[in-house]
Amino acid sequence: MLTTALICLPLLGALSVFLLPGPRMWVGSLALFFSLAELALWVSSLIRFDFGSARIQFEQQHSWISDLGISYHVGLFGFSLWLVGLTVVVMTAAIAYGLWSGRERANAYYALMLLLLAAIVGVFTAQDLILFYVAYEAMMIPLYVLIGVWGGAGRLRATFKFVAYTMAGSLLMFATIVIYGLSHGFDLATAQQSGSVWLFLGFAAAFAVKAPLFPLHGWLADAYRESPPEVAALLSGVISKVAVFGFLRIALTQFPGPTHDLRSLMLALSAVGLVYGSLLAFRAPDIRGVVAYSSLAQMSLIGLGVFAQNELSLSGSVLQMVNHGLVSAALFLLAGVIELRTSTGALSRLGGMARGRPILASLIISIGVISLAVPGSNAFAGEFLILAGVFQQGWGWAIPGLVAMVLAAMYMLRLVSALLHREVGEAVTKKAPDVLLPELCVIGALLGCMLALSVWPAAISKHSFACLSQPPVTSAGISSQSKAQVGLACVPRAGSTTATTTGTAK
Amino acid sequence: MIRTPAIDWLTLAPSLALLAATIASLMAAVLVPERRRRNVSWFFCLAGYAGAFAAAAILFDRSPHSRGVIANALFRDRYGALAAMIVAGVGLLTTLVYYGERSTVDRVGERFALLASAGGGMILFAQSANLLTLFLGLEWLSISLYVLCALERERPEAIEAGFKYLIVGGFSSAILVFGAAFVYGATGTLNLAQIAGKAPSGDLFLITGLAMILVGFAFKASAAPFHTWTPDVYQGAATPVSGFMAGATKAVALLVALRVLSVSFSAQEHLWTSAAAALAVTSLVVGNLAALAQRDLKRMLAYSSISHAGFLLFAITAASSLGTRALLYYLIPYGAASVGVFALAALHERELGEPATLDNLAGFGWRRPLSGIALWIFMLSFAGFPLTGGFVGKVYLFAAAYRSGWTWLLIVGAVATLVSLGYYLAVVRAIYMRPEPGEKAAAKEEPPLLDRMLSTAVFAAVIVTVGSFFAVQPLIDLAKHAASQLPL
């Protein structure tokens, strides 16, 4: 029931926000209220969640398209709980930011944001392939309009690219799901594993576009540049995580054979994307370009962790997903804050903003420093776990990771200095104020989450794969091959009744 | 004394209800004073469709076993009854939309009479159990539609549409009846159930007849390459009539095609499944690519309906019980969305006084928020997006094609869906993302005219389109009962 409530509450919110007449502030406040209620609901599920158990929790199942064995089956487990949490937090921040910046056509805008929230939560909780696809596609409906209506000048081109890329991937996945579901079962908890490389590629292509991984990132820069800042925050913060979630939940767990066979390919694509994205971020001419390409690099790093497929790298990937979600959301909102004051994001026209704006400078520097994974930060913990895991897989794969960490420092420091230091840019006027209280609340809350995770990264990394936390983790004794098995067994797939045995069997 | 066959009135009831409505509307056109003529004719038509729907529902309930009635001229079964319900439902909504359609001359009585008559023909067509009643039903519905298209004879486009439809439709009927003659020559019977097994399965006459009958159906279903009449007719006919043709005619043509093929030509299954696959792929390619280039909304929807014929042909290609269920399921949200989208096109036309194009739709979604959302939903349903019944239908069709071994059709279908997004989302882009032309926005400040009938129809269509995504089980049961009566 709780999971269904998590999906239905935003839907209810969307409906009431759309139908409520009244001034913009009222409508936005109501939307914010609904997202806060969703946050409270998530916290209550977090409190009641049993991290020791590997079974699907708060599970609910109803027959839907009975003729084909498709059901409405939802539930939460380990890392999906954290990703739902990330979604709710970032969405609340995004709605609060939208409220502050006063979006036009408020009813439609907030209704679409809440619809998007419901769809993303649906993706993370769906335990049936068709339901997963429904939620996955349902995200596109509000996103298309959110970018296309409230976006920047080049928004139509950006939406076209975005739709063309992602739908090409996901329609291929649709055909794949039908084939896979009819031959292996639609229910993720009971579906048999498959050894077909083609089916694996059908899924992998869709997720690789959405993440994005290296050769399929053509839509990324336009979509991130032309969206409203809070939608860009959602795109890079949350929606890219949907793709990695798909890799973890479907591609890896249902296709162990093909994953193993194609591991080198996927690792190579991730490694190339990591270095390439970092280099592009280094020479991007505007704030959003830097954040967008750093996002590509970070997603590739997470991809490395996912495909290295051992306990360290998988836990690190989940932690890093949450970290990057918070960081990139905060950075995009900061980009929005700056663009609001200077009406440009071009680095050549900005600069010297630190003078007289201490809060802005503090926020940018602290988030930038977390983003480049300074030791002690949550991002450091995540990247360290990923690289340690990748190193076990093969030390050669860790080299691009190390290179990228240096590059990350370079592009992030370039961004910080281009914004804050040097001489005052032509677009920066004296009148442009420091970060105002509402903005500080929103971005500060995100920063607070990052700091909390910096203090206790194990909250996520040790609580994502239930069966990992149970036996004492002795990384020395187990070969990397069997550790891959450990990682996979932690994603519930043997049904809620038998899943507990996988944990104890190790 | 002549021996007459026993008459099963319940089987005839849906078409008789519409026939009665036709006569009543026509009488009203003569007898009722002019100012009340429209309301009275309209009411008879609406009552006819409502009665047909109710009769079909009762027939569905009371026909657990398929059998031939009235000297084996008609089938009394759930398959035909469900087809009649789809036709009557689409007709009911169309009648609501048609009420407010302006016309320069007073032919309102005739228009509702013809609409009811076309529906009656479709239902007889869907129930027919031999090639003669089949042809009778086909001609009944076609002639009504020819006249309905050309009814507004002041508009040259309407005359062109009616004329084109008449020529091409007559041609296709001729081919179909020619094919029936070949089949009769090969088997010595017109009865659908007796054709199977009467001639060796490789009989040249029988196969020629099969091919010609298939072509006749493809014309009516506007499957490529027999689609050439569709864009002009849909564009020229009165907009609600186009919606009726897209939602009902196509549905009936495909349902009857599947019935004839499965009942009479089961021995030639390998032939007609391959032919259906070829027609499906051609329709998807032609329909989708041509639709991309359209600016006129009705023309674009015409090409979209061709591409839908392609998707629906997946079900015939599958030639299985699952395929039949998929076809029946898909037609429900498809029919609702077709009427709905043409209703909104009609609304826009009445407001502007010119045909709806992607350019003059700019700002439509913001000017009329609820209609905009409805249009959005219909487009998503056509594109097979989740949260609309079109998605469930597409899952069904793809599953049926895969189960019968047509895996490559799934890839074609996925690519076709991707291309189709190009024009479906173009509508969404037009209504929300294009700025309204400044001077028009200023001029259009008059209070929007509210057409209750049309709004009701659109609302009902939205309910069916979205409802068939959530409340799947009742519709599956309907489709299951109906599909179990075909020998597949």
mmCIF file with all atom_site columns, N, CA, C and O in Angstrom, chain A residues 18 64 66-67 105 133-134 137 141 144-145 148-149 155-156 163 167-168 171 174 179 182, chain B residues 325 366 373 376 385-386 391 395-396 399 402-403 407 410 418 421 425 429 433 469 472-473 480:
data_model
loop_
_atom_site.group_PDB
_atom_site.id
_atom_site.type_symbol
_atom_site.label_atom_id
_atom_site.label_alt_id
_atom_site.label_comp_id
_atom_site.label_asym_id
_atom_site.label_entity_id
_atom_site.label_seq_id
_atom_site.pdbx_PDB_ins_code
_atom_site.Cartn_x
_atom_site.Cartn_y
_atom_site.Cartn_z
_atom_site.occupancy
_atom_site.B_iso_or_equiv
_atom_site.pdbx_formal_charge
_atom_site.auth_seq_id
_atom_site.auth_comp_id
_atom_site.auth_asym_id
_atom_site.auth_atom_id
_atom_site.pdbx_PDB_model_num
ATOM 1   N N  . PHE A 1 18  ? -3.946  21.007  -11.127 1.00 0.00 ? 18  PHE A N  1
ATOM 2   C CA . PHE A 1 18  ? -4.410  21.434  -12.447 1.00 0.00 ? 18  PHE A CA 1
ATOM 3   C C  . PHE A 1 18  ? -5.789  22.089  -12.350 1.00 0.00 ? 18  PHE A C  1
ATOM 4   O O  . PHE A 1 18  ? -6.073  23.065  -13.048 1.00 0.00 ? 18  PHE A O  1
ATOM 5   N N  . TRP A 1 64  ? -3.463  -7.172  -14.071 1.00 0.00 ? 64  TRP A N  1
ATOM 6   C CA . TRP A 1 64  ? -3.780  -6.018  -14.921 1.00 0.00 ? 64  TRP A CA 1
ATOM 7   C C  . TRP A 1 64  ? -4.188  -6.500  -16.318 1.00 0.00 ? 64  TRP A C  1
ATOM 8   O O  . TRP A 1 64  ? -5.365  -6.612  -16.600 1.00 0.00 ? 64  TRP A O  1
ATOM 9   N N  . SER A 1 66  ? -4.500  -9.509  -17.737 1.00 0.00 ? 66  SER A N  1
ATOM 10  C CA . SER A 1 66  ? -4.387  -10.900 -17.303 1.00 0.00 ? 66  SER A CA 1
ATOM 11  C C  . SER A 1 66  ? -4.093  -11.821 -18.480 1.00 0.00 ? 66  SER A C  1
ATOM 12  O O  . SER A 1 66  ? -3.438  -12.844 -18.326 1.00 0.00 ? 66  SER A O  1
ATOM 13  N N  . ASP A 1 67  ? -4.565  -11.428 -19.646 1.00 0.00 ? 67  ASP A N  1
ATOM 14  C CA . ASP A 1 67  ? -4.430  -12.269 -20.819 1.00 0.00 ? 67  ASP A CA 1
ATOM 15  C C  . ASP A 1 67  ? -2.964  -12.579 -21.127 1.00 0.00 ? 67  ASP A C  1
ATOM 16  O O  . ASP A 1 67  ? -2.632  -13.639 -21.652 1.00 0.00 ? 67  ASP A O  1
ATOM 17  N N  . ARG A 1 105 ? 1.842   30.056  -16.492 1.00 0.00 ? 105 ARG A N  1
ATOM 18  C CA . ARG A 1 105 ? 0.883   28.945  -16.657 1.00 0.00 ? 105 ARG A CA 1
ATOM 19  C C  . ARG A 1 105 ? 1.080   27.925  -15.548 1.00 0.00 ? 105 ARG A C  1
ATOM 20  O O  . ARG A 1 105 ? 1.373   26.747  -15.773 1.00 0.00 ? 105 ARG A O  1
ATOM 21  N N  . TYR A 1 133 ? 7.883   -0.195  -18.184 1.00 0.00 ? 133 TYR A N  1
ATOM 22  C CA . TYR A 1 133 ? 7.895   0.549   -19.443 1.00 0.00 ? 133 TYR A CA 1
ATOM 23  C C  . TYR A 1 133 ? 6.847   1.658   -19.422 1.00 0.00 ? 133 TYR A C  1
ATOM 24  O O  . TYR A 1 133 ? 7.101   2.767   -19.922 1.00 0.00 ? 133 TYR A O  1
ATOM 25  N N  . VAL A 1 134 ? 5.704   1.360   -18.837 1.00 0.00 ? 134 VAL A N  1
ATOM 26  C CA . VAL A 1 134 ? 4.657   2.381   -18.746 1.00 0.00 ? 134 VAL A CA 1
ATOM 27  C C  . VAL A 1 134 ? 5.192   3.613   -18.025 1.00 0.00 ? 134 VAL A C  1
ATOM 28  O O  . VAL A 1 134 ? 5.066   4.742   -18.502 1.00 0.00 ? 134 VAL A O  1
ATOM 29  N N  . GLU A 1 137 ? 7.937   5.447   -20.070 1.00 0.00 ? 137 GLU A N  1
ATOM 30  C CA . GLU A 1 137 ? 7.413   6.288   -21.138 1.00 0.00 ? 137 GLU A CA 1
ATOM 31  C C  . GLU A 1 137 ? 6.602   7.442   -20.581 1.00 0.00 ? 137 GLU A C  1
ATOM 32  O O  . GLU A 1 137 ? 6.578   8.524   -21.162 1.00 0.00 ? 137 GLU A O  1
ATOM 33  N N  . ILE A 1 141 ? 6.085   12.060  -21.307 1.00 0.00 ? 141 ILE A N  1
ATOM 34  C CA . ILE A 1 141 ? 4.931   12.911  -21.622 1.00 0.00 ? 141 ILE A CA 1
ATOM 35  C C  . ILE A 1 141 ? 5.094   14.294  -20.968 1.00 0.00 ? 141 ILE A C  1
ATOM 36  O O  . ILE A 1 141 ? 5.072   15.303  -21.668 1.00 0.00 ? 141 ILE A O  1
ATOM 37  N N  . TYR A 1 144 ? 8.456   16.242  -22.223 1.00 0.00 ? 144 TYR A N  1
ATOM 38  C CA . TYR A 1 144 ? 8.394   16.844  -23.546 1.00 0.00 ? 144 TYR A CA 1
ATOM 39  C C  . TYR A 1 144 ? 7.776   18.233  -23.477 1.00 0.00 ? 144 TYR A C  1
ATOM 40  O O  . TYR A 1 144 ? 8.300   19.196  -24.049 1.00 0.00 ? 144 TYR A O  1
ATOM 41  N N  . VAL A 1 145 ? 6.688   18.335  -22.743 1.00 0.00 ? 145 VAL A N  1
ATOM 42  C CA . VAL A 1 145 ? 6.009   19.624  -22.671 1.00 0.00 ? 145 VAL A CA 1
ATOM 43  C C  . VAL A 1 145 ? 6.773   20.584  -21.766 1.00 0.00 ? 145 VAL A C  1
ATOM 44  O O  . VAL A 1 145 ? 6.878   21.782  -22.060 1.00 0.00 ? 145 VAL A O  1
ATOM 45  N N  . GLY A 1 148 ? 9.529   21.807  -23.859 1.00 0.00 ? 148 GLY A N  1
ATOM 46  C CA . GLY A 1 148 ? 9.061   22.482  -25.062 1.00 0.00 ? 148 GLY A CA 1
ATOM 47  C C  . GLY A 1 148 ? 8.308   23.769  -24.798 1.00 0.00 ? 148 GLY A C  1
ATOM 48  O O  . GLY A 1 148 ? 8.292   24.656  -25.653 1.00 0.00 ? 148 GLY A O  1
ATOM 49  N N  . VAL A 1 149 ? 7.673   23.895  -23.646 1.00 0.00 ? 149 VAL A N  1
ATOM 50  C CA . VAL A 1 149 ? 6.898   25.098  -23.386 1.00 0.00 ? 149 VAL A CA 1
ATOM 51  C C  . VAL A 1 149 ? 7.682   26.098  -22.540 1.00 0.00 ? 149 VAL A C  1
ATOM 52  O O  . VAL A 1 149 ? 7.710   27.284  -22.833 1.00 0.00 ? 149 VAL A O  1
ATOM 53  N N  . ARG A 1 155 ? 14.325  25.614  -27.744 1.00 0.00 ? 155 ARG A N  1
ATOM 54  C CA . ARG A 1 155 ? 13.700  24.468  -27.084 1.00 0.00 ? 155 ARG A CA 1
ATOM 55  C C  . ARG A 1 155 ? 13.098  23.464  -28.053 1.00 0.00 ? 155 ARG A C  1
ATOM 56  O O  . ARG A 1 155 ? 13.105  22.266  -27.794 1.00 0.00 ? 155 ARG A O  1
ATOM 57  N N  . LEU A 1 156 ? 12.559  23.953  -29.192 1.00 0.00 ? 156 LEU A N  1
ATOM 58  C CA . LEU A 1 156 ? 11.911  23.009  -30.099 1.00 0.00 ? 156 LEU A CA 1
ATOM 59  C C  . LEU A 1 156 ? 12.921  22.029  -30.679 1.00 0.00 ? 156 LEU A C  1
ATOM 60  O O  . LEU A 1 156 ? 12.670  20.833  -30.791 1.00 0.00 ? 156 LEU A O  1
ATOM 61  N N  . VAL A 1 163 ? 13.494  13.697  -27.905 1.00 0.00 ? 163 VAL A N  1
ATOM 62  C CA . VAL A 1 163 ? 12.480  12.676  -28.181 1.00 0.00 ? 163 VAL A CA 1
ATOM 63  C C  . VAL A 1 163 ? 13.019  11.655  -29.176 1.00 0.00 ? 163 VAL A C  1
ATOM 64  O O  . VAL A 1 163 ? 12.847  10.443  -28.992 1.00 0.00 ? 163 VAL A O  1
ATOM 65  N N  . MET A 1 167 ? 13.243  8.047   -27.641 1.00 0.00 ? 167 MET A N  1
ATOM 66  C CA . MET A 1 167 ? 12.183  7.159   -28.091 1.00 0.00 ? 167 MET A CA 1
ATOM 67  C C  . MET A 1 167 ? 12.727  6.064   -28.996 1.00 0.00 ? 167 MET A C  1
ATOM 68  O O  . MET A 1 167 ? 12.201  4.948   -28.998 1.00 0.00 ? 167 MET A O  1
ATOM 69  N N  . ALA A 1 168 ? 13.769  6.375   -29.758 1.00 0.00 ? 168 ALA A N  1
ATOM 70  C CA . ALA A 1 168 ? 14.364  5.314   -30.572 1.00 0.00 ? 168 ALA A CA 1
ATOM 71  C C  . ALA A 1 168 ? 14.816  4.184   -29.661 1.00 0.00 ? 168 ALA A C  1
ATOM 72  O O  . ALA A 1 168 ? 14.553  3.000   -29.915 1.00 0.00 ? 168 ALA A O  1
ATOM 73  N N  . LEU A 1 171 ? 11.528  2.553   -27.783 1.00 0.00 ? 171 LEU A N  1
ATOM 74  C CA . LEU A 1 171 ? 10.624  1.725   -28.596 1.00 0.00 ? 171 LEU A CA 1
ATOM 75  C C  . LEU A 1 171 ? 11.276  0.396   -28.938 1.00 0.00 ? 171 LEU A C  1
ATOM 76  O O  . LEU A 1 171 ? 10.611  -0.639  -29.010 1.00 0.00 ? 171 LEU A O  1
ATOM 77  N N  . PHE A 1 174 ? 10.674  -1.528  -26.066 1.00 0.00 ? 174 PHE A N  1
ATOM 78  C CA . PHE A 1 174 ? 9.283   -2.001  -26.009 1.00 0.00 ? 174 PHE A CA 1
ATOM 79  C C  . PHE A 1 174 ? 9.149   -3.343  -26.738 1.00 0.00 ? 174 PHE A C  1
ATOM 80  O O  . PHE A 1 174 ? 8.611   -4.310  -26.185 1.00 0.00 ? 174 PHE A O  1
ATOM 81  N N  . ILE A 1 179 ? 8.916   -9.361  -26.431 1.00 0.00 ? 179 ILE A N  1
ATOM 82  C CA . ILE A 1 179 ? 9.517   -10.657 -26.758 1.00 0.00 ? 179 ILE A CA 1
ATOM 83  C C  . ILE A 1 179 ? 9.999   -11.345 -25.483 1.00 0.00 ? 179 ILE A C  1
ATOM 84  O O  . ILE A 1 179 ? 9.701   -12.511 -25.228 1.00 0.00 ? 179 ILE A O  1
ATOM 85  N N  . LEU A 1 182 ? 7.051   -12.446 -23.112 1.00 0.00 ? 182 LEU A N  1
ATOM 86  C CA . LEU A 1 182 ? 6.264   -13.595 -23.532 1.00 0.00 ? 182 LEU A CA 1
ATOM 87  C C  . LEU A 1 182 ? 7.058   -14.887 -23.432 1.00 0.00 ? 182 LEU A C  1
ATOM 88  O O  . LEU A 1 182 ? 6.491   -15.954 -23.255 1.00 0.00 ? 182 LEU A O  1
ATOM 89  N N  . ARG B 2 325 ? -8.289  -11.226 -30.240 1.00 0.00 ? 325 ARG B N  1
ATOM 90  C CA . ARG B 2 325 ? -8.535  -10.407 -29.048 1.00 0.00 ? 325 ARG B CA 1
ATOM 91  C C  . ARG B 2 325 ? -7.826  -9.066  -29.160 1.00 0.00 ? 325 ARG B C  1
ATOM 92  O O  . ARG B 2 325 ? -8.366  -8.030  -28.786 1.00 0.00 ? 325 ARG B O  1
ATOM 93  N N  . TRP B 2 366 ? -3.766  26.320  -25.066 1.00 0.00 ? 366 TRP B N  1
ATOM 94  C CA . TRP B 2 366 ? -3.859  27.298  -23.983 1.00 0.00 ? 366 TRP B CA 1
ATOM 95  C C  . TRP B 2 366 ? -5.182  28.018  -24.023 1.00 0.00 ? 366 TRP B C  1
ATOM 96  O O  . TRP B 2 366 ? -5.712  28.432  -22.992 1.00 0.00 ? 366 TRP B O  1
ATOM 97  N N  . ILE B 2 373 ? -6.010  19.214  -23.683 1.00 0.00 ? 373 ILE B N  1
ATOM 98  C CA . ILE B 2 373 ? -5.592  17.974  -23.030 1.00 0.00 ? 373 ILE B CA 1
ATOM 99  C C  . ILE B 2 373 ? -6.219  16.780  -23.725 1.00 0.00 ? 373 ILE B C  1
ATOM 100 O O  . ILE B 2 373 ? -5.563  15.744  -23.944 1.00 0.00 ? 373 ILE B O  1
ATOM 101 N N  . TRP B 2 376 ? -4.345  16.075  -26.813 1.00 0.00 ? 376 TRP B N  1
ATOM 102 C CA . TRP B 2 376 ? -3.064  15.500  -26.400 1.00 0.00 ? 376 TRP B CA 1
ATOM 103 C C  . TRP B 2 376 ? -3.246  14.008  -26.108 1.00 0.00 ? 376 TRP B C  1
ATOM 104 O O  . TRP B 2 376 ? -2.476  13.158  -26.559 1.00 0.00 ? 376 TRP B O  1
ATOM 105 N N  . PHE B 2 385 ? 1.163   5.500   -26.591 1.00 0.00 ? 385 PHE B N  1
ATOM 106 C CA . PHE B 2 385 ? 1.847   5.870   -25.353 1.00 0.00 ? 385 PHE B CA 1
ATOM 107 C C  . PHE B 2 385 ? 1.108   5.312   -24.144 1.00 0.00 ? 385 PHE B C  1
ATOM 108 O O  . PHE B 2 385 ? -0.102  5.111   -24.209 1.00 0.00 ? 385 PHE B O  1
ATOM 109 N N  . PRO B 2 386 ? 1.813   5.051   -23.060 1.00 0.00 ? 386 PRO B N  1
ATOM 110 C CA . PRO B 2 386 ? 1.140   4.609   -21.845 1.00 0.00 ? 386 PRO B CA 1
ATOM 111 C C  . PRO B 2 386 ? 0.166   5.660   -21.320 1.00 0.00 ? 386 PRO B C  1
ATOM 112 O O  . PRO B 2 386 ? 0.202   6.808   -21.752 1.00 0.00 ? 386 PRO B O  1
ATOM 113 N N  . PHE B 2 391 ? -1.904  2.115   -25.826 1.00 0.00 ? 391 PHE B N  1
ATOM 114 C CA . PHE B 2 391 ? -0.728  1.367   -25.382 1.00 0.00 ? 391 PHE B CA 1
ATOM 115 C C  . PHE B 2 391 ? -1.053  -0.102  -25.156 1.00 0.00 ? 391 PHE B C  1
ATOM 116 O O  . PHE B 2 391 ? -0.352  -0.988  -25.645 1.00 0.00 ? 391 PHE B O  1
ATOM 117 N N  . VAL B 2 395 ? 0.520   -3.309  -27.063 1.00 0.00 ? 395 VAL B N  1
ATOM 118 C CA . VAL B 2 395 ? 1.141   -4.458  -26.389 1.00 0.00 ? 395 VAL B CA 1
ATOM 119 C C  . VAL B 2 395 ? 0.508   -5.751  -26.898 1.00 0.00 ? 395 VAL B C  1
ATOM 120 O O  . VAL B 2 395 ? 1.189   -6.723  -27.240 1.00 0.00 ? 395 VAL B O  1
ATOM 121 N N  . TYR B 2 396 ? -0.817  -5.736  -26.950 1.00 0.00 ? 396 TYR B N  1
ATOM 122 C CA . TYR B 2 396 ? -1.577  -6.897  -27.397 1.00 0.00 ? 396 TYR B CA 1
ATOM 123 C C  . TYR B 2 396 ? -1.190  -7.289  -28.819 1.00 0.00 ? 396 TYR B C  1
ATOM 124 O O  . TYR B 2 396 ? -0.906  -8.465  -29.108 1.00 0.00 ? 396 TYR B O  1
ATOM 125 N N  . ALA B 2 399 ? 2.272   -8.611  -28.998 1.00 0.00 ? 399 ALA B N  1
ATOM 126 C CA . ALA B 2 399 ? 2.350   -9.937  -28.390 1.00 0.00 ? 399 ALA B CA 1
ATOM 127 C C  . ALA B 2 399 ? 1.785   -10.984 -29.341 1.00 0.00 ? 399 ALA B C  1
ATOM 128 O O  . ALA B 2 399 ? 2.360   -12.071 -29.510 1.00 0.00 ? 399 ALA B O  1
ATOM 129 N N  . TYR B 2 402 ? 4.193   -11.652 -32.143 1.00 0.00 ? 402 TYR B N  1
ATOM 130 C CA . TYR B 2 402 ? 5.347   -12.431 -31.694 1.00 0.00 ? 402 TYR B CA 1
ATOM 131 C C  . TYR B 2 402 ? 4.971   -13.892 -31.454 1.00 0.00 ? 402 TYR B C  1
ATOM 132 O O  . TYR B 2 402 ? 5.696   -14.806 -31.863 1.00 0.00 ? 402 TYR B O  1
ATOM 133 N N  . ARG B 2 403 ? 3.829   -14.116 -30.806 1.00 0.00 ? 403 ARG B N  1
ATOM 134 C CA . ARG B 2 403 ? 3.407   -15.481 -30.514 1.00 0.00 ? 403 ARG B CA 1
ATOM 135 C C  . ARG B 2 403 ? 3.245   -16.310 -31.777 1.00 0.00 ? 403 ARG B C  1
ATOM 136 O O  . ARG B 2 403 ? 3.464   -17.509 -31.778 1.00 0.00 ? 403 ARG B O  1
ATOM 137 N N  . THR B 2 407 ? 8.324   -12.202 -35.551 1.00 0.00 ? 407 THR B N  1
ATOM 138 C CA . THR B 2 407 ? 9.139   -11.329 -34.707 1.00 0.00 ? 407 THR B CA 1
ATOM 139 C C  . THR B 2 407 ? 9.601   -10.078 -35.455 1.00 0.00 ? 407 THR B C  1
ATOM 140 O O  . THR B 2 407 ? 9.643   -8.991  -34.883 1.00 0.00 ? 407 THR B O  1
ATOM 141 N N  . LEU B 2 410 ? 7.632   -6.924  -35.251 1.00 0.00 ? 410 LEU B N  1
ATOM 142 C CA . LEU B 2 410 ? 7.764   -6.083  -34.068 1.00 0.00 ? 410 LEU B CA 1
ATOM 143 C C  . LEU B 2 410 ? 8.765   -4.960  -34.293 1.00 0.00 ? 410 LEU B C  1
ATOM 144 O O  . LEU B 2 410 ? 8.559   -3.831  -33.857 1.00 0.00 ? 410 LEU B O  1
ATOM 145 N N  . LEU B 2 418 ? 8.076   5.006   -33.922 1.00 0.00 ? 418 LEU B N  1
ATOM 146 C CA . LEU B 2 418 ? 9.019   6.109   -33.753 1.00 0.00 ? 418 LEU B CA 1
ATOM 147 C C  . LEU B 2 418 ? 8.744   7.196   -34.782 1.00 0.00 ? 418 LEU B C  1
ATOM 148 O O  . LEU B 2 418 ? 8.672   8.382   -34.457 1.00 0.00 ? 418 LEU B O  1
ATOM 149 N N  . LEU B 2 421 ? 5.655   9.258   -34.135 1.00 0.00 ? 421 LEU B N  1
ATOM 150 C CA . LEU B 2 421 ? 5.769   10.316  -33.131 1.00 0.00 ? 421 LEU B CA 1
ATOM 151 C C  . LEU B 2 421 ? 6.048   11.649  -33.784 1.00 0.00 ? 421 LEU B C  1
ATOM 152 O O  . LEU B 2 421 ? 5.647   12.694  -33.275 1.00 0.00 ? 421 LEU B O  1
ATOM 153 N N  . LEU B 2 425 ? 3.407   14.136  -32.303 1.00 0.00 ? 425 LEU B N  1
ATOM 154 C CA . LEU B 2 425 ? 3.938   15.170  -31.411 1.00 0.00 ? 425 LEU B CA 1
ATOM 155 C C  . LEU B 2 425 ? 3.947   16.528  -32.093 1.00 0.00 ? 425 LEU B C  1
ATOM 156 O O  . LEU B 2 425 ? 3.954   17.552  -31.417 1.00 0.00 ? 425 LEU B O  1
ATOM 157 N N  . ARG B 2 429 ? 3.059   19.842  -30.305 1.00 0.00 ? 429 ARG B N  1
ATOM 158 C CA . ARG B 2 429 ? 3.930   21.007  -30.403 1.00 0.00 ? 429 ARG B CA 1
ATOM 159 C C  . ARG B 2 429 ? 3.130   22.209  -30.900 1.00 0.00 ? 429 ARG B C  1
ATOM 160 O O  . ARG B 2 429 ? 3.265   23.315  -30.391 1.00 0.00 ? 429 ARG B O  1
ATOM 161 N N  . MET B 2 433 ? 3.274   24.716  -28.054 1.00 0.00 ? 433 MET B N  1
ATOM 162 C CA . MET B 2 433 ? 4.598   25.338  -28.062 1.00 0.00 ? 433 MET B CA 1
ATOM 163 C C  . MET B 2 433 ? 4.754   26.424  -29.107 1.00 0.00 ? 433 MET B C  1
ATOM 164 O O  . MET B 2 433 ? 5.726   27.145  -29.096 1.00 0.00 ? 433 MET B O  1
ATOM 165 N N  . PHE B 2 469 ? -7.085  1.946   -20.587 1.00 0.00 ? 469 PHE B N  1
ATOM 166 C CA . PHE B 2 469 ? -5.744  1.658   -20.067 1.00 0.00 ? 469 PHE B CA 1
ATOM 167 C C  . PHE B 2 469 ? -5.818  1.107   -18.651 1.00 0.00 ? 469 PHE B C  1
ATOM 168 O O  . PHE B 2 469 ? -5.087  0.185   -18.299 1.00 0.00 ? 469 PHE B O  1
ATOM 169 N N  . VAL B 2 472 ? -8.785  -2.677  -17.617 1.00 0.00 ? 472 VAL B N  1
ATOM 170 C CA . VAL B 2 472 ? -8.514  -3.519  -18.767 1.00 0.00 ? 472 VAL B CA 1
ATOM 171 C C  . VAL B 2 472 ? -9.379  -4.776  -18.750 1.00 0.00 ? 472 VAL B C  1
ATOM 172 O O  . VAL B 2 472 ? -9.857  -5.225  -19.786 1.00 0.00 ? 472 VAL B O  1
ATOM 173 N N  . GLN B 2 473 ? -9.588  -5.315  -17.552 1.00 0.00 ? 473 GLN B N  1
ATOM 174 C CA . GLN B 2 473 ? -10.169 -6.646  -17.447 1.00 0.00 ? 473 GLN B CA 1
ATOM 175 C C  . GLN B 2 473 ? -11.548 -6.788  -18.099 1.00 0.00 ? 473 GLN B C  1
ATOM 176 O O  . GLN B 2 473 ? -11.766 -7.740  -18.851 1.00 0.00 ? 473 GLN B O  1
ATOM 177 N N  . LYS B 2 480 ? -12.404 -11.616 -25.213 1.00 0.00 ? 480 LYS B N  1
ATOM 178 C CA . LYS B 2 480 ? -12.166 -13.051 -25.097 1.00 0.00 ? 480 LYS B CA 1
ATOM 179 C C  . LYS B 2 480 ? -13.398 -13.833 -25.525 1.00 0.00 ? 480 LYS B C  1
ATOM 180 O O  . LYS B 2 480 ? -13.314 -14.779 -26.313 1.00 0.00 ? 480 LYS B O  1
#
